[in-house]
Amino acid sequence: QVQLVESGGGLVQPGGSLRLSCVASRNIFNIDYMGWYRQAPGKQRELVAGITSGDSTNYADSVKGRFTIFRDNAQNTVYLQMNGLKPEDTAVYYCYVVATFRNYWGQGTQVTVSS
């Protein structure tokens, strides 16, 4: 069954913006951490941004100042606001959730930055 539902990916021009969202099932309790990873063709999956239950955040150096992660606890949702997008940001973006009994991965959403 689908536990994380991602949306917001698409095709955007360099310098453009996208907002990704990830909605966690209400069946997932005690979420400690929510984050975003990405994987480009031929490359390993890498951490983009993460946020803890206490709203502490961390970002990959390559996206600092351009991307912002935030969450809506009432809706069990985490967002990734991506501004100033570059072609090198092109990848499949995956939501990741750390909960009490297990971790979860989203299905991935494609982000393509191209002119």
JSON list of C-alpha atoms in Angstrom, two decimals:
[
{"chain": "A", "resi": 1, "resn": "GLN", "atom": "CA", "xyz": [0.00, 0.00, 0.00]},
{"chain": "A", "resi": 2, "resn": "VAL", "atom": "CA", "xyz": [1.11, 3.54, -0.69]},
{"chain": "A", "resi": 3, "resn": "GLN", "atom": "CA", "xyz": [2.28, 5.26, 2.47]},
{"chain": "A", "resi": 4, "resn": "LEU", "atom": "CA", "xyz": [3.85, 8.38, 0.96]},
{"chain": "A", "resi": 5, "resn": "VAL", "atom": "CA", "xyz": [2.31, 10.29, -1.92]},
{"chain": "A", "resi": 6, "resn": "GLU", "atom": "CA", "xyz": [4.58, 12.68, -3.78]},
{"chain": "A", "resi": 7, "resn": "SER", "atom": "CA", "xyz": [3.59, 15.40, -6.20]},
{"chain": "A", "resi": 8, "resn": "GLY", "atom": "CA", "xyz": [4.86, 18.63, -7.73]},
{"chain": "A", "resi": 9, "resn": "GLY", "atom": "CA", "xyz": [7.52, 17.46, -10.14]},
{"chain": "A", "resi": 10, "resn": "GLY", "atom": "CA", "xyz": [7.67, 18.52, -13.75]},
{"chain": "A", "resi": 11, "resn": "LEU", "atom": "CA", "xyz": [9.58, 20.36, -16.43]},
{"chain": "A", "resi": 12, "resn": "VAL", "atom": "CA", "xyz": [10.86, 23.83, -15.64]},
{"chain": "A", "resi": 13, "resn": "GLN", "atom": "CA", "xyz": [13.28, 26.28, -17.24]},
{"chain": "A", "resi": 14, "resn": "PRO", "atom": "CA", "xyz": [16.57, 27.18, -15.58]},
{"chain": "A", "resi": 15, "resn": "GLY", "atom": "CA", "xyz": [15.97, 29.79, -12.92]},
{"chain": "A", "resi": 16, "resn": "GLY", "atom": "CA", "xyz": [12.43, 28.61, -12.39]},
{"chain": "A", "resi": 17, "resn": "SER", "atom": "CA", "xyz": [10.74, 27.22, -9.31]},
{"chain": "A", "resi": 18, "resn": "LEU", "atom": "CA", "xyz": [8.89, 24.12, -8.23]},
{"chain": "A", "resi": 19, "resn": "ARG", "atom": "CA", "xyz": [7.35, 22.99, -5.00]},
{"chain": "A", "resi": 20, "resn": "LEU", "atom": "CA", "xyz": [7.36, 19.31, -4.17]},
{"chain": "A", "resi": 21, "resn": "SER", "atom": "CA", "xyz": [5.00, 17.85, -1.62]},
{"chain": "A", "resi": 22, "resn": "CYS", "atom": "CA", "xyz": [4.91, 14.54, 0.20]},
{"chain": "A", "resi": 23, "resn": "VAL", "atom": "CA", "xyz": [1.85, 13.46, 2.14]},
{"chain": "A", "resi": 24, "resn": "ALA", "atom": "CA", "xyz": [2.37, 10.72, 4.70]},
{"chain": "A", "resi": 25, "resn": "SER", "atom": "CA", "xyz": [-0.45, 8.34, 5.51]},
{"chain": "A", "resi": 26, "resn": "ARG", "atom": "CA", "xyz": [-2.34, 8.98, 8.72]},
{"chain": "A", "resi": 27, "resn": "ASN", "atom": "CA", "xyz": [-1.43, 5.41, 9.63]},
{"chain": "A", "resi": 28, "resn": "ILE", "atom": "CA", "xyz": [2.15, 6.51, 10.15]},
{"chain": "A", "resi": 29, "resn": "PHE", "atom": "CA", "xyz": [2.64, 7.72, 13.70]},
{"chain": "A", "resi": 30, "resn": "ASN", "atom": "CA", "xyz": [5.49, 9.31, 15.55]},
{"chain": "A", "resi": 31, "resn": "ILE", "atom": "CA", "xyz": [7.35, 10.67, 12.57]},
{"chain": "A", "resi": 32, "resn": "ASP", "atom": "CA", "xyz": [10.81, 11.73, 13.69]},
{"chain": "A", "resi": 33, "resn": "TYR", "atom": "CA", "xyz": [12.23, 12.96, 10.41]},
{"chain": "A", "resi": 34, "resn": "MET", "atom": "CA", "xyz": [11.09, 13.82, 6.89]},
{"chain": "A", "resi": 35, "resn": "GLY", "atom": "CA", "xyz": [13.37, 14.55, 4.02]},
{"chain": "A", "resi": 36, "resn": "TRP", "atom": "CA", "xyz": [14.08, 14.61, 0.33]},
{"chain": "A", "resi": 37, "resn": "TYR", "atom": "CA", "xyz": [16.64, 12.65, -1.64]},
{"chain": "A", "resi": 38, "resn": "ARG", "atom": "CA", "xyz": [17.34, 12.74, -5.34]},
{"chain": "A", "resi": 39, "resn": "GLN", "atom": "CA", "xyz": [18.93, 10.46, -7.87]},
{"chain": "A", "resi": 40, "resn": "ALA", "atom": "CA", "xyz": [20.15, 11.50, -11.29]},
{"chain": "A", "resi": 41, "resn": "PRO", "atom": "CA", "xyz": [20.85, 8.98, -14.06]},
{"chain": "A", "resi": 42, "resn": "GLY", "atom": "CA", "xyz": [24.12, 7.17, -13.46]},
{"chain": "A", "resi": 43, "resn": "LYS", "atom": "CA", "xyz": [24.57, 8.68, -10.01]},
{"chain": "A", "resi": 44, "resn": "GLN", "atom": "CA", "xyz": [23.93, 7.56, -6.46]},
{"chain": "A", "resi": 45, "resn": "ARG", "atom": "CA", "xyz": [21.00, 8.77, -4.46]},
{"chain": "A", "resi": 46, "resn": "GLU", "atom": "CA", "xyz": [21.91, 11.80, -2.38]},
{"chain": "A", "resi": 47, "resn": "LEU", "atom": "CA", "xyz": [20.34, 13.74, 0.45]},
{"chain": "A", "resi": 48, "resn": "VAL", "atom": "CA", "xyz": [18.88, 17.07, -0.61]},
{"chain": "A", "resi": 49, "resn": "ALA", "atom": "CA", "xyz": [17.22, 18.32, 2.56]},
{"chain": "A", "resi": 50, "resn": "GLY", "atom": "CA", "xyz": [15.80, 17.04, 5.81]},
{"chain": "A", "resi": 51, "resn": "ILE", "atom": "CA", "xyz": [13.73, 18.29, 8.71]},
{"chain": "A", "resi": 52, "resn": "THR", "atom": "CA", "xyz": [13.31, 16.81, 12.19]},
{"chain": "A", "resi": 53, "resn": "SER", "atom": "CA", "xyz": [10.25, 16.74, 14.41]},
{"chain": "A", "resi": 54, "resn": "GLY", "atom": "CA", "xyz": [11.75, 19.76, 16.15]},
{"chain": "A", "resi": 55, "resn": "ASP", "atom": "CA", "xyz": [12.04, 21.66, 12.85]},
{"chain": "A", "resi": 56, "resn": "SER", "atom": "CA", "xyz": [15.81, 21.43, 12.66]},
{"chain": "A", "resi": 57, "resn": "THR", "atom": "CA", "xyz": [16.84, 21.43, 9.00]},
{"chain": "A", "resi": 58, "resn": "ASN", "atom": "CA", "xyz": [19.82, 20.40, 6.94]},
{"chain": "A", "resi": 59, "resn": "TYR", "atom": "CA", "xyz": [20.65, 20.84, 3.28]},
{"chain": "A", "resi": 60, "resn": "ALA", "atom": "CA", "xyz": [23.10, 19.60, 0.74]},
{"chain": "A", "resi": 61, "resn": "ASP", "atom": "CA", "xyz": [25.72, 22.23, -0.02]},
{"chain": "A", "resi": 62, "resn": "SER", "atom": "CA", "xyz": [24.63, 22.31, -3.64]},
{"chain": "A", "resi": 63, "resn": "VAL", "atom": "CA", "xyz": [21.12, 23.54, -2.78]},
{"chain": "A", "resi": 64, "resn": "LYS", "atom": "CA", "xyz": [21.74, 25.84, 0.17]},
{"chain": "A", "resi": 65, "resn": "GLY", "atom": "CA", "xyz": [20.20, 29.24, -0.41]},
{"chain": "A", "resi": 66, "resn": "ARG", "atom": "CA", "xyz": [17.98, 27.93, -3.18]},
{"chain": "A", "resi": 67, "resn": "PHE", "atom": "CA", "xyz": [15.87, 25.17, -1.62]},
{"chain": "A", "resi": 68, "resn": "THR", "atom": "CA", "xyz": [13.75, 25.28, 1.50]},
{"chain": "A", "resi": 69, "resn": "ILE", "atom": "CA", "xyz": [12.23, 22.34, 3.34]},
{"chain": "A", "resi": 70, "resn": "PHE", "atom": "CA", "xyz": [9.24, 22.79, 5.61]},
{"chain": "A", "resi": 71, "resn": "ARG", "atom": "CA", "xyz": [6.43, 20.73, 7.03]},
{"chain": "A", "resi": 72, "resn": "ASP", "atom": "CA", "xyz": [2.78, 20.90, 8.01]},
{"chain": "A", "resi": 73, "resn": "ASN", "atom": "CA", "xyz": [2.39, 18.54, 10.93]},
{"chain": "A", "resi": 74, "resn": "ALA", "atom": "CA", "xyz": [-1.40, 18.80, 10.94]},
{"chain": "A", "resi": 75, "resn": "GLN", "atom": "CA", "xyz": [-1.48, 17.45, 7.39]},
{"chain": "A", "resi": 76, "resn": "ASN", "atom": "CA", "xyz": [1.42, 15.02, 7.77]},
{"chain": "A", "resi": 77, "resn": "THR", "atom": "CA", "xyz": [3.04, 16.74, 4.82]},
{"chain": "A", "resi": 78, "resn": "VAL", "atom": "CA", "xyz": [6.56, 17.85, 3.98]},
{"chain": "A", "resi": 79, "resn": "TYR", "atom": "CA", "xyz": [7.41, 20.28, 1.21]},
{"chain": "A", "resi": 80, "resn": "LEU", "atom": "CA", "xyz": [10.48, 21.19, -0.75]},
{"chain": "A", "resi": 81, "resn": "GLN", "atom": "CA", "xyz": [10.43, 24.66, -2.25]},
{"chain": "A", "resi": 82, "resn": "MET", "atom": "CA", "xyz": [12.97, 24.80, -5.06]},
{"chain": "A", "resi": 83, "resn": "ASN", "atom": "CA", "xyz": [13.99, 28.17, -6.43]},
{"chain": "A", "resi": 84, "resn": "GLY", "atom": "CA", "xyz": [16.67, 29.15, -8.89]},
{"chain": "A", "resi": 85, "resn": "LEU", "atom": "CA", "xyz": [16.63, 25.71, -10.43]},
{"chain": "A", "resi": 86, "resn": "LYS", "atom": "CA", "xyz": [19.63, 24.59, -12.45]},
{"chain": "A", "resi": 87, "resn": "PRO", "atom": "CA", "xyz": [20.02, 21.82, -15.03]},
{"chain": "A", "resi": 88, "resn": "GLU", "atom": "CA", "xyz": [22.12, 19.88, -12.53]},
{"chain": "A", "resi": 89, "resn": "ASP", "atom": "CA", "xyz": [19.07, 19.68, -10.27]},
{"chain": "A", "resi": 90, "resn": "THR", "atom": "CA", "xyz": [17.47, 17.32, -12.78]},
{"chain": "A", "resi": 91, "resn": "ALA", "atom": "CA", "xyz": [16.74, 14.05, -11.01]},
{"chain": "A", "resi": 92, "resn": "VAL", "atom": "CA", "xyz": [14.06, 11.87, -9.53]},
{"chain": "A", "resi": 93, "resn": "TYR", "atom": "CA", "xyz": [13.22, 13.24, -6.11]},
{"chain": "A", "resi": 94, "resn": "TYR", "atom": "CA", "xyz": [12.20, 10.87, -3.34]},
{"chain": "A", "resi": 95, "resn": "CYS", "atom": "CA", "xyz": [10.45, 11.63, -0.09]},
{"chain": "A", "resi": 96, "resn": "TYR", "atom": "CA", "xyz": [11.84, 9.82, 2.95]},
{"chain": "A", "resi": 97, "resn": "VAL", "atom": "CA", "xyz": [10.22, 9.39, 6.36]},
{"chain": "A", "resi": 98, "resn": "VAL", "atom": "CA", "xyz": [11.65, 8.03, 9.59]},
{"chain": "A", "resi": 99, "resn": "ALA", "atom": "CA", "xyz": [9.01, 6.71, 11.97]},
{"chain": "A", "resi": 100, "resn": "THR", "atom": "CA", "xyz": [9.00, 4.55, 15.08]},
{"chain": "A", "resi": 101, "resn": "PHE", "atom": "CA", "xyz": [8.91, 1.08, 13.54]},
{"chain": "A", "resi": 102, "resn": "ARG", "atom": "CA", "xyz": [10.28, 1.57, 10.05]},
{"chain": "A", "resi": 103, "resn": "ASN", "atom": "CA", "xyz": [11.35, 4.00, 7.38]},
{"chain": "A", "resi": 104, "resn": "TYR", "atom": "CA", "xyz": [9.42, 4.85, 4.22]},
{"chain": "A", "resi": 105, "resn": "TRP", "atom": "CA", "xyz": [10.28, 5.92, 0.70]},
{"chain": "A", "resi": 106, "resn": "GLY", "atom": "CA", "xyz": [8.03, 7.75, -1.72]},
{"chain": "A", "resi": 107, "resn": "GLN", "atom": "CA", "xyz": [7.55, 6.61, -5.28]},
{"chain": "A", "resi": 108, "resn": "GLY", "atom": "CA", "xyz": [9.67, 9.42, -6.69]},
{"chain": "A", "resi": 109, "resn": "THR", "atom": "CA", "xyz": [8.76, 12.43, -8.77]},
{"chain": "A", "resi": 110, "resn": "GLN", "atom": "CA", "xyz": [10.72, 13.59, -11.81]},
{"chain": "A", "resi": 111, "resn": "VAL", "atom": "CA", "xyz": [12.17, 17.08, -11.87]},
{"chain": "A", "resi": 112, "resn": "THR", "atom": "CA", "xyz": [13.64, 18.20, -15.18]},
{"chain": "A", "resi": 113, "resn": "VAL", "atom": "CA", "xyz": [15.34, 21.56, -15.55]},
{"chain": "A", "resi": 114, "resn": "SER", "atom": "CA", "xyz": [15.94, 22.42, -19.18]},
{"chain": "A", "resi": 115, "resn": "SER", "atom": "CA", "xyz": [15.62, 25.28, -21.60]}
]
